[in-house]
Short mmCIF file of C-alpha atoms in Angstrom, two decimals:
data_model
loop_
_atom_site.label_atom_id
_atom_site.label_comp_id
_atom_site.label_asym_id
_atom_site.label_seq_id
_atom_site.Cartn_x
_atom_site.Cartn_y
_atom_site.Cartn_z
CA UNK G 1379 0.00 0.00 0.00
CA UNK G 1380 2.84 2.09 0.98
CA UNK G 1381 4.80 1.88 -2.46
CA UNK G 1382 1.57 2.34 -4.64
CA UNK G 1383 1.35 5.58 -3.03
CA UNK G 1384 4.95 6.52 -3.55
CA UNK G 1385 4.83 5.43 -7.08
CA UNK G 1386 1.67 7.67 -7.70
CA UNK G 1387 3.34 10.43 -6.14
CA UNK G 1388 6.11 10.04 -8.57
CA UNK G 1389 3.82 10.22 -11.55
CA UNK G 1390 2.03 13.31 -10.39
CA UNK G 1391 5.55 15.33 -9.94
CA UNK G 1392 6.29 13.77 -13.65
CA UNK G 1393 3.30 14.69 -15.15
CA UNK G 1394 3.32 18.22 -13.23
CA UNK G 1395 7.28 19.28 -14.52
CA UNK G 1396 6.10 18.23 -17.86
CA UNK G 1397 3.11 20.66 -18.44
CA UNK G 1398 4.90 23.68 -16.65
CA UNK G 1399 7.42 23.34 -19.82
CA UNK G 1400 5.27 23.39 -22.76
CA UNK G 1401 8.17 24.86 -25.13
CA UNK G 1402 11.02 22.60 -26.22
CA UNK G 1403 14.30 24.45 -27.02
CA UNK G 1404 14.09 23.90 -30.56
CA UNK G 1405 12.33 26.13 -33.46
CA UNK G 1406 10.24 23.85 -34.14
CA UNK G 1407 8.68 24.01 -30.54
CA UNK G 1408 9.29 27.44 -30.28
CA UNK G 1409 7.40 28.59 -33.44
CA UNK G 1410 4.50 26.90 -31.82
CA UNK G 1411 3.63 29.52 -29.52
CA UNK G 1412 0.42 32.13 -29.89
CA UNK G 1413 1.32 35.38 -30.47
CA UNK G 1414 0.26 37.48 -27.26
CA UNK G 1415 -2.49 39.72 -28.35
CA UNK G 1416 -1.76 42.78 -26.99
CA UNK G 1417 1.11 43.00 -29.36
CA UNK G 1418 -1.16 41.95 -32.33
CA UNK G 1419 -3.63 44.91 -31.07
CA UNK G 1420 -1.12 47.30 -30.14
CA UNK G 1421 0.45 48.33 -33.64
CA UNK G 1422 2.46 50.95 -32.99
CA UNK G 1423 5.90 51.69 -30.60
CA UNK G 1424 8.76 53.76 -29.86
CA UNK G 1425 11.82 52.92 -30.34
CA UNK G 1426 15.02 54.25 -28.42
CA UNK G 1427 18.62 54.32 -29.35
CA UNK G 1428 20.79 55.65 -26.39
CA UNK G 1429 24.37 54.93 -25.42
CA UNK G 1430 27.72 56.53 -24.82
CA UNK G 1431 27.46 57.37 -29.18
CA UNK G 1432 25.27 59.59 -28.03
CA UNK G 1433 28.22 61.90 -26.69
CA UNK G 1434 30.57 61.81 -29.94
CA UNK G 1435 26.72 62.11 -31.94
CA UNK G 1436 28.52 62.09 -35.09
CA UNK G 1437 27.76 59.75 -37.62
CA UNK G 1438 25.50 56.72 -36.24
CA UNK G 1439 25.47 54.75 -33.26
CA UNK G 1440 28.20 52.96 -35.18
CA UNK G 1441 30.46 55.45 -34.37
CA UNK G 1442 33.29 53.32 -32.70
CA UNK G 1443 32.96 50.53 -35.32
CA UNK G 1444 33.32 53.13 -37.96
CA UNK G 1445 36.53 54.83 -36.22
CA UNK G 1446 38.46 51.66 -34.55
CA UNK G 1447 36.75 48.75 -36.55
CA UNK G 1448 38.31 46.58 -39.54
CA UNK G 1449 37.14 49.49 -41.91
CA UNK G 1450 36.93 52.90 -40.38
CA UNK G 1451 35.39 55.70 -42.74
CA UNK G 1452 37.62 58.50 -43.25
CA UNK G 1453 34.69 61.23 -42.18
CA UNK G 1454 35.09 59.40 -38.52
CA UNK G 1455 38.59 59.30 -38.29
CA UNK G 1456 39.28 62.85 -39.42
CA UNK G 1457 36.42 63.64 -36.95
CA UNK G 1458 38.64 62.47 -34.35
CA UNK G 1459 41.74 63.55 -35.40
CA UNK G 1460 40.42 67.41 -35.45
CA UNK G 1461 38.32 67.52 -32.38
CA UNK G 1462 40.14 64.78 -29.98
CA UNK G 1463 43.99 64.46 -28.61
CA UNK G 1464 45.58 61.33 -30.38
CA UNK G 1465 45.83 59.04 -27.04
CA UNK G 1466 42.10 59.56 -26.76
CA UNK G 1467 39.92 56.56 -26.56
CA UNK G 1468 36.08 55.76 -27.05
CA UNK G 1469 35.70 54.72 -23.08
CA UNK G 1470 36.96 57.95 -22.24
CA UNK G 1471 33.09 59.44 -23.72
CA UNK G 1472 31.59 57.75 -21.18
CA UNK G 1473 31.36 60.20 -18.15
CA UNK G 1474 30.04 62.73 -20.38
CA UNK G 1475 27.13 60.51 -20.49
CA UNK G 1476 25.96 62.40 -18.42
CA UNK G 1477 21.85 62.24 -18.94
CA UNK G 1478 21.64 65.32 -16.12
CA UNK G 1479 18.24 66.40 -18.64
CA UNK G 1480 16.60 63.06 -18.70
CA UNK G 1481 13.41 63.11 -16.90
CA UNK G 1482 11.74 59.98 -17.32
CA UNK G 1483 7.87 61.90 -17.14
CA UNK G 1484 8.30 63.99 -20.12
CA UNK G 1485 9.20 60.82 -22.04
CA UNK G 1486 6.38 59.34 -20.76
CA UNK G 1487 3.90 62.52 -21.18
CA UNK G 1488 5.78 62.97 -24.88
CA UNK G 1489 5.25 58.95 -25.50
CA UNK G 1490 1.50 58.79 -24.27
CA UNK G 1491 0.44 62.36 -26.81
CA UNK G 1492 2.09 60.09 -29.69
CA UNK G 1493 0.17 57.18 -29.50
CA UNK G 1494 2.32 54.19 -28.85
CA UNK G 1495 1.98 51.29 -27.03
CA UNK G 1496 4.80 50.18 -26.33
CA UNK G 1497 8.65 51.37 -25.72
CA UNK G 1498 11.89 49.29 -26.81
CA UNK G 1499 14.42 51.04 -25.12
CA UNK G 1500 18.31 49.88 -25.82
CA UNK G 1501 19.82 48.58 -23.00
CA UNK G 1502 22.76 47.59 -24.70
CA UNK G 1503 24.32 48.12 -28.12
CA UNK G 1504 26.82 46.61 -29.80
CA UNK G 1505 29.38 48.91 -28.04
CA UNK G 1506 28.37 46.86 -24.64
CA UNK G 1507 28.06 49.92 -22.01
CA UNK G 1508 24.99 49.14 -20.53
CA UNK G 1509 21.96 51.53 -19.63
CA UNK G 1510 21.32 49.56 -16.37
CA UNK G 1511 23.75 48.71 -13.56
CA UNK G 1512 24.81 45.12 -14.69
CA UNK G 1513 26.51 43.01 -12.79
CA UNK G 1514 28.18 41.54 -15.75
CA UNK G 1515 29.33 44.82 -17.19
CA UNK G 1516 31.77 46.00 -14.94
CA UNK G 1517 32.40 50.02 -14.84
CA UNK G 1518 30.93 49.91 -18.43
CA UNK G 1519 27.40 50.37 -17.29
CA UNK G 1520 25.58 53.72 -16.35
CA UNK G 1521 25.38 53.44 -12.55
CA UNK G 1522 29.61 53.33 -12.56
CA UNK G 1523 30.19 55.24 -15.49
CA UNK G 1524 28.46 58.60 -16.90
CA UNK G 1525 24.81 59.07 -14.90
CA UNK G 1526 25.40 57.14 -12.08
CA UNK G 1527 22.24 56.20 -12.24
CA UNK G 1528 20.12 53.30 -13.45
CA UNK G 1529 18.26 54.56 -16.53
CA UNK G 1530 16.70 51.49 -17.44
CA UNK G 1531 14.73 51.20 -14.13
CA UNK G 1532 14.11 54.56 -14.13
CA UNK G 1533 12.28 54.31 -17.46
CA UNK G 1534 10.47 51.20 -16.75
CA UNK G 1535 9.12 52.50 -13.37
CA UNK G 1536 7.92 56.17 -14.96
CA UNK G 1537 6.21 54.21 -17.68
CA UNK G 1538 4.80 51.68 -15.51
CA UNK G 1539 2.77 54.45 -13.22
CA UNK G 1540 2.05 56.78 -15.54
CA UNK G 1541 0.99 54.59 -18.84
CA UNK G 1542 -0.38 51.71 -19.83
CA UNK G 1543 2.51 51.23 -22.47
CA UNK G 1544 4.18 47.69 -21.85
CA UNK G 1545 8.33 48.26 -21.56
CA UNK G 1546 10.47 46.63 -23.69
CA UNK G 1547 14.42 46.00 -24.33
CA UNK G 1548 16.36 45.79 -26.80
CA UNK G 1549 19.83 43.77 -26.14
CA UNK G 1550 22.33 43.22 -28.57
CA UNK G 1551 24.07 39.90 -28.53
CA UNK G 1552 27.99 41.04 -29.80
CA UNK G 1553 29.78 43.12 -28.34
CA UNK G 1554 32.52 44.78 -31.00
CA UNK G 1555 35.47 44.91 -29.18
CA UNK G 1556 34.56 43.06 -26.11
CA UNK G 1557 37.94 39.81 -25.83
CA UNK G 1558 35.40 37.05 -24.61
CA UNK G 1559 33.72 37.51 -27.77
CA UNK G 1560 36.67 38.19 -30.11
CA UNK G 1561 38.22 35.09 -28.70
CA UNK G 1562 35.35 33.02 -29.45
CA UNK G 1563 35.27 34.55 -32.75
CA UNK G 1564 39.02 33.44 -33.31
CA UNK G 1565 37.96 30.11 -32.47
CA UNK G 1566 34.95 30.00 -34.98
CA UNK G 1567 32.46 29.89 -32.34
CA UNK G 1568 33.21 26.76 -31.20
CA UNK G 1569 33.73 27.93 -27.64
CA UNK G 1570 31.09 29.92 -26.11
CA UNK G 1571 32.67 31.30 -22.81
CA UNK G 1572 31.46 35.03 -24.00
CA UNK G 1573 28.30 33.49 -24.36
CA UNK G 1574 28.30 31.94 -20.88
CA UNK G 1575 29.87 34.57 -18.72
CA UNK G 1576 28.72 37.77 -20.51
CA UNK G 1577 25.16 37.26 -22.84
CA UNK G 1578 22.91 34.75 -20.99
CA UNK G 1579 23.82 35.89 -17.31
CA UNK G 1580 22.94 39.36 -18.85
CA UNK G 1581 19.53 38.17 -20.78
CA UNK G 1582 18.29 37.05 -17.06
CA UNK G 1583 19.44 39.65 -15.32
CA UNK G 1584 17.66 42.12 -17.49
CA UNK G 1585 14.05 40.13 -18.07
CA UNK G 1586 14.10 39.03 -14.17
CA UNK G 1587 15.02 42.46 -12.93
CA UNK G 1588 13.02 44.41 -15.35
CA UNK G 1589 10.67 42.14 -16.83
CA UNK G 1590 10.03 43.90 -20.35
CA UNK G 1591 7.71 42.41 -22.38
CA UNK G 1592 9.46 42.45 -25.73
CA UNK G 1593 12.65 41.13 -25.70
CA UNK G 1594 14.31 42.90 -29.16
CA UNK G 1595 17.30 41.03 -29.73
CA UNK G 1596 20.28 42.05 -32.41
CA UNK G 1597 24.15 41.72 -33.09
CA UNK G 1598 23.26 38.09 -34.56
CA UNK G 1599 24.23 37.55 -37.33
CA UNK G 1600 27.90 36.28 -37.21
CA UNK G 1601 27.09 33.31 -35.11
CA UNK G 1602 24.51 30.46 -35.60
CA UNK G 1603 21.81 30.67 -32.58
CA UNK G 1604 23.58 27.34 -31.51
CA UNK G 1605 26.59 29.23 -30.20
CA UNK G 1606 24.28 31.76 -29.11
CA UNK G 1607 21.79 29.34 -27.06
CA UNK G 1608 19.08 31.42 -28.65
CA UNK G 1609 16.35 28.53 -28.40
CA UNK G 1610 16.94 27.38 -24.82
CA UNK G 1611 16.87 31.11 -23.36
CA UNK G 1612 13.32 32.03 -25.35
CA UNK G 1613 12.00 28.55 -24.04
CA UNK G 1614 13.00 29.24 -20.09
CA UNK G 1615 11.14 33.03 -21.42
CA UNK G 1616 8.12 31.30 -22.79
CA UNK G 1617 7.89 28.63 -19.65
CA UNK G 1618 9.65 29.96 -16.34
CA UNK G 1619 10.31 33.58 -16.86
CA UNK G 1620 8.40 36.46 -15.14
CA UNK G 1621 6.88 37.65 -18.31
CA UNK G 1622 6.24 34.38 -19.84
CA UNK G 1623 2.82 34.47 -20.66
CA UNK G 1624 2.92 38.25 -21.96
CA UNK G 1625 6.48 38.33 -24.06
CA UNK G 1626 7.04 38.71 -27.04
CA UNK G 1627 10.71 38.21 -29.12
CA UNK G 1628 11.65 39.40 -32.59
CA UNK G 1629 13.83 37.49 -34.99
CA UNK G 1630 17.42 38.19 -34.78
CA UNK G 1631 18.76 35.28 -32.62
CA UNK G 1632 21.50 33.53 -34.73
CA UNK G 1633 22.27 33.63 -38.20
CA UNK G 1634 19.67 32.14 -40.83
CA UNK G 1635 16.97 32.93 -38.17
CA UNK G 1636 16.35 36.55 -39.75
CA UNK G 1637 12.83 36.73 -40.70
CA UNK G 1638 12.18 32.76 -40.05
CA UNK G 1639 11.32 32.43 -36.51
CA UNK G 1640 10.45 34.48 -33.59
CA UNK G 1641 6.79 35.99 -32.52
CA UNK G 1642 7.33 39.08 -35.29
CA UNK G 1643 9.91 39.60 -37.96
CA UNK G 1644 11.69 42.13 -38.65
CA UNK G 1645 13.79 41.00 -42.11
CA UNK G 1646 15.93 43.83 -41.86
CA UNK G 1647 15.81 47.46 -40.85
CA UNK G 1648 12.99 49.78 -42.50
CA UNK G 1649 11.22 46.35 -43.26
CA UNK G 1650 8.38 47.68 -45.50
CA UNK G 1651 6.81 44.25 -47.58
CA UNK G 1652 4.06 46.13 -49.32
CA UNK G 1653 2.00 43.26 -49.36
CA UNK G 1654 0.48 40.90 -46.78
CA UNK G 1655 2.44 38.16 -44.99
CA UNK G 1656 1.24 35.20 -43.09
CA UNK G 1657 3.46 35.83 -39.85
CA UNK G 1658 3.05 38.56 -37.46
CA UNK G 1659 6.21 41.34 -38.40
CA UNK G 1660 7.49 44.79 -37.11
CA UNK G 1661 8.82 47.77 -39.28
CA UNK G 1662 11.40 48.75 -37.30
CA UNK G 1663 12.31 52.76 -39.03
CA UNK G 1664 14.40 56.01 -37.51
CA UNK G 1665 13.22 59.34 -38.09
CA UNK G 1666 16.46 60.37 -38.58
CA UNK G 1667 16.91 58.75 -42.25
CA UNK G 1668 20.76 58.33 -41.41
CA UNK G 1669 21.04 57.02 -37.94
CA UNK G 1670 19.30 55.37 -34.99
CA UNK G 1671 21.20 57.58 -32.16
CA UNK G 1672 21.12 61.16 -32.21
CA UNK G 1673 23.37 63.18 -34.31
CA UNK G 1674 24.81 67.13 -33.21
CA UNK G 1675 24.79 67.61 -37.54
CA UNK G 1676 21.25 66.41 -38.20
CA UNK G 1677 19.22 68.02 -40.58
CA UNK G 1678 16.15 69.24 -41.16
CA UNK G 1679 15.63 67.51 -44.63
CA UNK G 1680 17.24 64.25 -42.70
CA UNK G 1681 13.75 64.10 -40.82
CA UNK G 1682 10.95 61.80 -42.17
CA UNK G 1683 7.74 64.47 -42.60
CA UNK G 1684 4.85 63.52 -40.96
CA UNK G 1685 3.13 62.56 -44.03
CA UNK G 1686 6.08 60.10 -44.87
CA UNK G 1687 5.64 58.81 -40.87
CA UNK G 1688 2.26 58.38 -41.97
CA UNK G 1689 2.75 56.79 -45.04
CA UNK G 1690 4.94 54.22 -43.67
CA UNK G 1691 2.12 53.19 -40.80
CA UNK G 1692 -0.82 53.18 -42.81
CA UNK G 1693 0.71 50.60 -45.17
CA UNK G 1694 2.28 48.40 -42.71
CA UNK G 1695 -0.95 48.18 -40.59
CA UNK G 1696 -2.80 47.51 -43.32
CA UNK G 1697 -0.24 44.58 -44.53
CA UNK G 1698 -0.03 43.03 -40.43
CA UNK G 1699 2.64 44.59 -39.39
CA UNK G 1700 3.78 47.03 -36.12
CA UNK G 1701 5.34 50.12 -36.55
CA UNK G 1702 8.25 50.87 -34.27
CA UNK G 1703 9.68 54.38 -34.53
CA UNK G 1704 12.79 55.48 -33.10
CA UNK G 1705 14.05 58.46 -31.76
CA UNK G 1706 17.41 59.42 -30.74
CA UNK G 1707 18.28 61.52 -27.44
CA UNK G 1708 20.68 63.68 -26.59
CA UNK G 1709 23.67 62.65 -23.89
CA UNK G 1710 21.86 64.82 -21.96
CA UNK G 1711 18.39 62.92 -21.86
CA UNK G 1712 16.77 65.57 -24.17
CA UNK G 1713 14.32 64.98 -27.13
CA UNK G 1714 15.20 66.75 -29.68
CA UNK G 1715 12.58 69.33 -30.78
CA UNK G 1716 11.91 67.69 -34.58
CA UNK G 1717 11.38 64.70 -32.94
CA UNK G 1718 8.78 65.29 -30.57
CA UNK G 1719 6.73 67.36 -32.91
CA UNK G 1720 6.68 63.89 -35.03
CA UNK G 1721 5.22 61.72 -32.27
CA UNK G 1722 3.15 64.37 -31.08
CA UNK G 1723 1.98 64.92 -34.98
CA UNK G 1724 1.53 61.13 -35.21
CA UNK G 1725 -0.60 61.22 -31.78
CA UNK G 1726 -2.47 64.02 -33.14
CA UNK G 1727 -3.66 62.17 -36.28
CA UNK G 1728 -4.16 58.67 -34.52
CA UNK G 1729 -6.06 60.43 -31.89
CA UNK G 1730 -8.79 60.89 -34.72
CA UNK G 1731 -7.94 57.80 -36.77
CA UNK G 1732 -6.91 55.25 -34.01
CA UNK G 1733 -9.93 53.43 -35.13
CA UNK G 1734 -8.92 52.19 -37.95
CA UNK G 1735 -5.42 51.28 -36.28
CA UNK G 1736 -5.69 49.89 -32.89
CA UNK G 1737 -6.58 46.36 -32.72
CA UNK G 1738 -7.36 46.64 -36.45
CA UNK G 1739 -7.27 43.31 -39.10
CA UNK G 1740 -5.56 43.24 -42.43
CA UNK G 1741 -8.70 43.76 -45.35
CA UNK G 1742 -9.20 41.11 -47.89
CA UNK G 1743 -7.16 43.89 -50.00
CA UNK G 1744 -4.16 46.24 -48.68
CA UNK G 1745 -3.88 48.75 -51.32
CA UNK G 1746 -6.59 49.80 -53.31
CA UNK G 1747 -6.51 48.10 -57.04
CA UNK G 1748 -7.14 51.85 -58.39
CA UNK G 1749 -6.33 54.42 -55.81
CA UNK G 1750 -2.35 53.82 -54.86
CA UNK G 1751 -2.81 56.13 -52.00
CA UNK G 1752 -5.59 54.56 -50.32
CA UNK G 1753 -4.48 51.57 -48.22
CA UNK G 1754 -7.30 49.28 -46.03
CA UNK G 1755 -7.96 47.76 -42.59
CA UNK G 1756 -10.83 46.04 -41.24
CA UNK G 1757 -12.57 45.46 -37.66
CA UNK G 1758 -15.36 43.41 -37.71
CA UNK G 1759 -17.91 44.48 -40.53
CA UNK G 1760 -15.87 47.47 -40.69
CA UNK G 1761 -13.38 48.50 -43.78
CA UNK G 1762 -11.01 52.02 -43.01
CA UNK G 1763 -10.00 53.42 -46.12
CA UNK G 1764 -6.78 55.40 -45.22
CA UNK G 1765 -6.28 57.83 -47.90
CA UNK G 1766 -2.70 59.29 -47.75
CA UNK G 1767 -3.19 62.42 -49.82
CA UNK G 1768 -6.57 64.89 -49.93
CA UNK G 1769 -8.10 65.47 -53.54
CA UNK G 1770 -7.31 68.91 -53.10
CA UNK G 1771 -7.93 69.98 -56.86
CA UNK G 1772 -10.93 67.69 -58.04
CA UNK G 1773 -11.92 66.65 -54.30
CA UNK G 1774 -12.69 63.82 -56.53
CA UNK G 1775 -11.62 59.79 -54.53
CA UNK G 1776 -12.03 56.90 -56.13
CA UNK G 1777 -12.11 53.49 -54.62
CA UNK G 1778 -11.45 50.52 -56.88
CA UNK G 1779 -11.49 47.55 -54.02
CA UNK G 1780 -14.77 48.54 -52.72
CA UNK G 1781 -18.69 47.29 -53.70
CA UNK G 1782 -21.13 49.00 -51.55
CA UNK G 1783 -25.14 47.66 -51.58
CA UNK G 1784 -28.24 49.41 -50.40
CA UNK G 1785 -27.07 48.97 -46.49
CA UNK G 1786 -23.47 50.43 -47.19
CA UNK G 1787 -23.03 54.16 -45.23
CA UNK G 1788 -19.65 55.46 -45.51
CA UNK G 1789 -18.01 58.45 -43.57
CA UNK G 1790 -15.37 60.02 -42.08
CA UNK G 1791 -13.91 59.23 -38.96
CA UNK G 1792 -13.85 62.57 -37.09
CA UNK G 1793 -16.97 63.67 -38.84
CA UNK G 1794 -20.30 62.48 -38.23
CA UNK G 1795 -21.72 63.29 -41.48
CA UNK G 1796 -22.44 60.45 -43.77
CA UNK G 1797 -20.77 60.31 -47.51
CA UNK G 1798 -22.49 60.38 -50.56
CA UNK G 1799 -20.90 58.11 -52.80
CA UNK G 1800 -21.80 56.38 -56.35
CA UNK G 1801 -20.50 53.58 -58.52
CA UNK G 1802 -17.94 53.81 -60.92
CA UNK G 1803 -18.81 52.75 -64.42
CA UNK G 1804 -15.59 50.62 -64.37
CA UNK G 1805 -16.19 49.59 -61.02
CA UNK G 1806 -16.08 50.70 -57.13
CA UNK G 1807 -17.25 53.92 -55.78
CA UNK G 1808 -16.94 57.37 -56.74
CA UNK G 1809 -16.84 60.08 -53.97
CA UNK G 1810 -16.61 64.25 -54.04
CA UNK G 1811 -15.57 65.33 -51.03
CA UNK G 1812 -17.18 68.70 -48.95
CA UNK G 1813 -14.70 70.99 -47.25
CA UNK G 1814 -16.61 72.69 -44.20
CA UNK G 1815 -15.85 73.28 -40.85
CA UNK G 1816 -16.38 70.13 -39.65
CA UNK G 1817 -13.37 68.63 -42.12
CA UNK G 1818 -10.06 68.21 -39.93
CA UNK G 1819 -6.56 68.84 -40.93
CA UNK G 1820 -6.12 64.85 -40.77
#
């Protein structure tokens, strides 16, 4: 009697261990798992590129790669060689990183106007100083070197009380210069001590500690995701971790995993498809056309418009996708100007047209078969027509994809009044539109 009771005991743990771990560590297992839907719903999210290149701000967030890397660009070096002493080296930016103007509320307050829901914040870029104070980054992290503070939970916790955005982090897997990794690299990645001592430690540390809820990984791609233990970190994030049920990971785990497995893809940077694809993806895009961090010689005309920002979100929405815009700021913790005025332009028109975005379903078509600035979504019985440009001339749209019957009412969001429309003789649905004082600006 006494060992039939042991022995079901036994089976019970068994069977207990084995349905807490529903992910193997394999793609295969992995590529199983529903995406969360807040991030389907959620659409669009701020991205944030910030690091010790934000103090030379010349260039890209490349900068040390492109001055000390196996081909520096002459505009970097001579940038150096006129502004800096010859002995000077790229650790000695980091105390003027100093981020004495970052308040963490008016990113929040600017992030909330624009719409978003979500923020990817870098923790770490490929030039390894991290944004939090990591225990595996020794005086190359931002509570030891430049703030002395830790920016990451500073973020998280503003964003947390003030917003319902869900906080994300972006990590990058290589470190440039870093000799755990180099070694490894000498070796052809058949030892993985960086991998051991520096990336995994630091992948728990940040999701335990912080618990972000998109896990953005990058600096991939010269390493398979064997010698990066890609699968068997997302499985202990999809079965043990604190934001297991509610996290989502991108693509960029190993090389030949690029737009092949993950919860979204991302393909490569600006990813724009144009059409629409069967797995969930992200266009990841700067509005600085030139760089990701901020830059001291940026342009006006470097600046996506608002129309192109726009642009950009209407057609990946309407093709599945999430929009993730970044912004650069200052080693001060500033915003720069241009850039707010784009989120806050963005919040502006989504504040009228969220409608059609938020929690929104591709259309049975994206763009319109006549009208190439008219691109669809769908909720329900519900089709959005976003038309990028006004008739301003003719006042004259014309809608190819669409067949409306007796019950069919059409209108503007932001304007109560219904639409008049007619068919076309060569099909769809002729409109001309009414300017009064009821017609907004978006």
């Amino acid at each position: 009697m006494i060992e039939k009771k042991i022995f079901s005991l036994l089976i019970l743990i068994v069977v207990k261990q084995a349905e807490s771990l529903k992910y193997d560590p394999s793609w295969s297992s992995l590529d199983t798992r529903p995406l969360p839907k807040w991030y389907d719903d959620a659409k669009v999210g701020i991205f944030i590129h910030w690091g010790v290149f934000s103090v030379p701000a010349f260039r890209s967030e490349w900068f040390w790669w492109d001055w000390q890397g196996d081909k520096p660009t002459s505009d970097v070096v001579d940038f150096m060689k006129k502004n800096y002493p010859p002995n000077f080296q790229y650790a000695d930016f980091g105390p003027d990183f100093k981020a004495e103007f970052f308040d963490p509320l008016q990113w929040v307050s600017l992030f909330n106007a624009s719409g978003a829901k979500y923020v990817v914040l870098t923790s770490k870029h490929h030039e390894g100083y991290t944004l939090w104070p990591s225990a595996y980054s020794w005086n190359w992290n931002s509570n030891d070197v430049g703030p002395h503070r830790d920016l990451v939970d500073d973020l998280a916790q503003a964003i947390r009380k003030n917003s319902s955005l869900r906080f994300g982090l972006y990590h990058s897997l290589f470190e440039w210069f870093n000799p755990l990794y180099l070694s490894d690299k000498n070796q052809s990645f058949n030892t993985q001590i960086y991998v051991k001592e520096k990336v995994l430690p630091s992948l728990h540390e940040i999701v335990n500690k912080y618990e972000p809820e998109v896990v953005w990984s990058d600096g991939d791609w010269e390493a398979h995701d064997s010698y990066w233990n890609s699968t068997a970190f997302i499985a202990w994030l999809y079965n043990e971790s604190p934001v297991k049920e509610s996290v989502v990971v991108n693509d960029r785990w190993g090389s030949g995993v690029l737009c092949q497995h993950g919860d979204f893809y991302t393909c490569q940077d600006n990813f724009n498809p144009g059409k629409l694809l069967e797995h969930k993806w992200e266009n990841c895009m700067p509005l600085d056309k030139n760089s990701w961090g901020f830059r001291r010689n940026l342009k006006l005309s470097d600046v996506l418009t608002i129309e192109e920002v726009i642009k950009s979100l209407a057609e990946t929405v309407s093709c599945g996708g999430n929009i993730l815009i970044n912004i650069g700021p200052t080693k001060e913790g500033a915003i720069a100007p241009i850039f707010e005025e784009r989120l806050r332009q963005m919040g502006e028109w989504l504040s009228i047209n969220g409608e059609a975005i938020y929690e929104s379903k591709p259309w049975k078509y994206q763009n319109d078969t006549k009208n190439s600035d008219v691109w669809y979504t769908s909720s329900g019985d519900i089709v959005y027509a976003i038309l990028l440009k006004y008739p301003q001339e003719t006042l004259k749209v014309e809608l190819g994809s669409v067949q409306i019957t007796e019950a069919t009412q059409i209108n503007i969001l932001g304007n109560e009044e219904k639409l008049q429309w007619v068919e076309s003789p060569e099909g769809g649905v002729v409109n001309t539109m009414q300017i009064n004082d009821n017609t907004t600006f978006w």
